[in-house]
Short mmCIF file of C-alpha atoms in Angstrom, two decimals:
data_model
loop_
_atom_site.label_atom_id
_atom_site.label_comp_id
_atom_site.label_asym_id
_atom_site.label_seq_id
_atom_site.Cartn_x
_atom_site.Cartn_y
_atom_site.Cartn_z
CA MET V 1 78.83 109.55 94.15
CA ALA V 2 78.21 111.29 90.79
CA ARG V 3 74.51 110.46 91.00
CA GLY V 4 74.30 112.11 94.43
CA LEU V 5 76.06 115.22 93.14
CA VAL V 6 73.65 115.48 90.21
CA GLY V 7 70.75 115.17 92.67
CA LEU V 8 72.23 117.91 94.83
CA ILE V 9 72.63 120.23 91.83
CA CYS V 10 69.06 119.52 90.69
CA CYS V 11 67.69 120.25 94.18
CA PHE V 12 69.61 123.50 94.35
CA ALA V 13 68.39 124.57 90.86
CA LEU V 14 64.80 123.72 91.75
CA THR V 15 65.06 125.69 95.00
CA VAL V 16 66.39 128.74 93.14
CA VAL V 17 63.56 128.56 90.60
CA ILE V 18 60.89 128.20 93.30
CA PHE V 19 62.37 131.00 95.41
CA THR V 20 62.70 133.39 92.45
CA ASP V 21 59.19 132.79 91.12
CA SER V 22 57.45 133.09 94.48
CA THR V 23 59.05 136.31 95.68
CA ALA V 24 59.06 138.40 92.52
CA ALA V 25 57.23 141.68 93.01
CA VAL V 26 54.55 142.59 90.49
CA THR V 27 53.78 146.05 89.13
CA HIS V 28 50.02 146.43 88.66
CA THR V 29 49.04 149.22 86.27
CA VAL V 30 45.93 150.67 87.88
CA GLY V 31 43.05 150.51 85.42
CA ASP V 32 45.25 148.73 82.85
CA THR V 33 44.79 150.59 79.53
CA THR V 34 42.07 152.83 81.01
CA GLY V 35 44.57 154.29 83.48
CA TRP V 36 43.70 156.35 86.56
CA THR V 37 40.73 158.46 85.47
CA ILE V 38 37.01 158.90 86.02
CA PRO V 39 35.73 155.44 85.05
CA SER V 40 32.76 154.60 82.86
CA SER V 41 31.29 152.69 85.83
CA PRO V 42 31.58 153.82 89.48
CA GLU V 43 32.58 150.24 90.43
CA PHE V 44 35.26 149.89 87.74
CA TYR V 45 38.39 150.01 89.92
CA THR V 46 37.15 147.99 92.88
CA ASP V 47 34.73 145.55 91.25
CA THR V 48 36.21 145.12 87.79
CA TRP V 49 39.90 146.01 87.71
CA GLU V 50 40.85 144.78 91.19
CA ASP V 51 38.98 141.45 90.85
CA ASN V 52 41.15 138.40 90.20
CA LYS V 53 44.32 140.19 91.26
CA THR V 54 46.39 139.23 94.27
CA PHE V 55 48.42 141.97 95.91
CA ARG V 56 51.44 141.13 98.06
CA ILE V 57 54.13 142.96 100.01
CA GLY V 58 56.58 144.53 97.55
CA ASP V 59 54.09 144.82 94.70
CA LYS V 60 53.71 148.24 93.11
CA LEU V 61 50.66 150.13 91.92
CA ALA V 62 51.42 152.22 88.83
CA PHE V 63 49.01 155.15 88.49
CA ASN V 64 49.00 156.74 85.01
CA TRP V 65 46.76 159.57 83.89
CA SER V 66 46.46 162.61 81.71
CA GLY V 67 44.54 165.72 82.60
CA VAL V 68 43.90 166.97 86.11
CA HIS V 69 43.93 164.12 88.65
CA ASN V 70 45.93 163.05 91.66
CA VAL V 71 46.48 160.02 93.86
CA ALA V 72 45.58 160.42 97.51
CA GLN V 73 45.32 157.95 100.35
CA VAL V 74 42.88 157.74 103.23
CA SER V 75 43.35 155.49 106.23
CA THR V 76 39.80 154.30 106.95
CA GLU V 77 37.14 152.52 105.00
CA ALA V 78 34.59 155.12 106.13
CA ASP V 79 36.68 157.94 104.60
CA TYR V 80 37.05 155.85 101.44
CA ASP V 81 33.33 155.00 101.20
CA ASN V 82 32.31 158.64 101.81
CA CYS V 83 35.04 160.12 99.58
CA ASN V 84 36.24 162.20 102.52
CA THR V 85 38.89 164.20 100.66
CA ALA V 86 39.52 166.35 103.74
CA ALA V 87 41.04 163.27 105.42
CA ALA V 88 43.10 162.39 102.35
CA ARG V 89 46.85 162.70 102.06
CA VAL V 90 47.80 163.54 98.46
CA LEU V 91 50.65 161.27 97.37
CA SER V 92 51.16 162.71 93.90
CA SER V 93 49.67 165.20 91.48
CA THR V 94 52.08 164.16 88.75
CA SER V 95 51.72 161.16 86.45
CA PRO V 96 53.14 158.57 86.34
CA PHE V 97 53.24 157.64 90.01
CA GLU V 98 54.13 154.32 91.65
CA PHE V 99 53.15 153.23 95.13
CA THR V 100 54.93 150.30 96.78
CA LEU V 101 52.74 148.10 98.96
CA ASN V 102 54.81 147.54 102.10
CA THR V 103 52.09 146.62 104.58
CA THR V 104 49.38 144.00 104.63
CA GLY V 105 45.68 144.75 104.87
CA ASP V 106 43.52 147.32 103.11
CA HIS V 107 44.87 150.38 101.31
CA TYR V 108 42.47 153.10 100.15
CA PHE V 109 43.26 155.42 97.23
CA LEU V 110 41.17 158.15 95.67
CA CYS V 111 41.34 161.26 93.54
CA THR V 112 40.60 164.48 95.45
CA VAL V 113 39.93 166.62 92.35
CA GLY V 114 36.33 167.87 92.17
CA THR V 115 33.80 165.04 92.28
CA HIS V 116 36.16 162.47 90.76
CA CYS V 117 36.02 160.19 93.81
CA ARG V 118 32.21 160.26 93.93
CA SER V 119 32.26 159.41 90.22
CA GLY V 120 34.23 156.24 90.98
CA GLN V 121 37.87 157.29 90.81
CA LYS V 122 38.82 155.37 93.92
CA LEU V 123 40.50 152.06 94.62
CA LYS V 124 40.60 149.71 97.59
CA VAL V 125 43.46 147.20 97.54
CA ASP V 126 43.72 144.31 99.99
CA VAL V 127 47.32 143.15 100.40
CA ASP V 128 47.42 139.39 100.94
CA THR V 129 48.31 138.45 104.51
CA SER V 130 48.75 134.72 103.93
CA THR V 131 52.38 134.76 102.80
CA THR V 132 53.88 138.03 103.92
CA THR V 133 54.79 140.08 106.96
CA PRO V 134 54.81 143.88 106.99
CA THR V 135 58.30 145.30 107.17
CA THR V 136 58.01 149.07 106.93
CA PRO V 137 55.23 151.58 106.41
CA ALA V 138 53.97 151.93 102.84
CA THR V 139 56.31 154.01 100.75
CA PRO V 140 55.21 156.05 97.75
CA THR V 141 57.80 156.20 94.97
CA THR V 142 57.85 158.28 91.85
CA PRO V 143 59.55 156.85 88.76
CA GLY V 144 62.49 158.96 87.67
CA SER V 145 63.04 160.46 91.11
CA PRO V 146 66.59 160.43 92.47
CA THR V 147 67.63 157.15 93.99
CA ASN V 148 70.41 158.33 96.24
CA GLY V 149 69.50 155.86 98.96
CA THR V 150 66.79 157.99 100.53
CA THR V 151 63.22 156.85 100.84
CA THR V 152 60.02 158.65 101.62
CA SER V 153 58.16 156.93 104.41
CA SER V 154 54.46 157.11 104.82
CA PRO V 155 53.48 158.51 108.22
CA THR V 156 50.28 156.48 108.26
CA THR V 157 49.98 153.45 110.48
CA PRO V 158 48.54 150.24 109.06
CA THR V 159 44.95 149.71 110.14
CA THR V 160 45.27 145.95 110.42
CA SER V 161 47.40 143.76 112.60
CA THR V 162 49.58 140.93 111.42
CA PRO V 163 48.27 137.45 112.12
CA ALA V 164 50.53 135.53 114.50
CA ASN V 165 51.04 132.77 111.94
CA SER V 166 52.20 134.97 109.05
CA SER V 167 55.77 134.73 107.85
CA PRO V 168 57.97 136.25 105.17
CA SER V 169 57.17 134.80 101.76
CA PHE V 170 60.59 133.21 101.45
CA ALA V 171 60.69 131.53 104.88
CA PRO V 172 58.78 128.36 103.90
CA LEU V 173 61.05 128.00 100.89
CA GLY V 174 64.12 128.34 103.10
CA ALA V 175 62.85 125.48 105.23
CA LEU V 176 62.07 123.48 102.08
CA SER V 177 65.56 124.13 100.76
CA ALA V 178 67.12 123.01 104.03
CA ALA V 179 65.02 119.85 104.07
CA MET V 180 65.88 119.05 100.46
CA PHE V 181 69.56 119.68 101.12
CA ALA V 182 69.52 117.43 104.19
CA LEU V 183 67.78 114.68 102.21
CA VAL V 184 70.32 114.82 99.40
CA LEU V 185 73.21 115.05 101.84
CA SER V 186 71.94 111.97 103.71
CA SER V 187 72.10 110.02 100.43
CA PHE V 188 75.89 110.49 100.52
CA MET V 189 76.18 108.85 103.94
#
């Protein structure tokens, strides 16, 4: 009986560790130490900084800059590619600024100041669709702003649809936990 209880406790602890590690949101500092500025290479943000990063629902993009810049969002790849600042919705002109990724698919950010976008100050982020399901529209958040329970919703609609087989990132772990619990429980009988 004691051996079964120890097994049950170990399974529960393992489930908690797996669940905690797999659902933790990550804050990505855009440009790392370079920050959000006109880059030395026009491909810096999309081809250098964004490479080897995985973005998921709940992750945040932290935009930090000094000088005159802003963070704006466009909804189409064509507007992004052509630096169409007329189609852009400015999210913040104040640094620092955080943007929470709440939808899957592509998100397009750029700076609308002067020729900054054409000089490479733009970022395309693809939010991983393999382990998440969109819950609400993307929500910009500014650090230090009041947190009285209100949120600012983005009026934009995601440009991609959710695959039929996507599920919340914790759902497979819930099934795993249930299976592990049932296995341990059956050892008592």
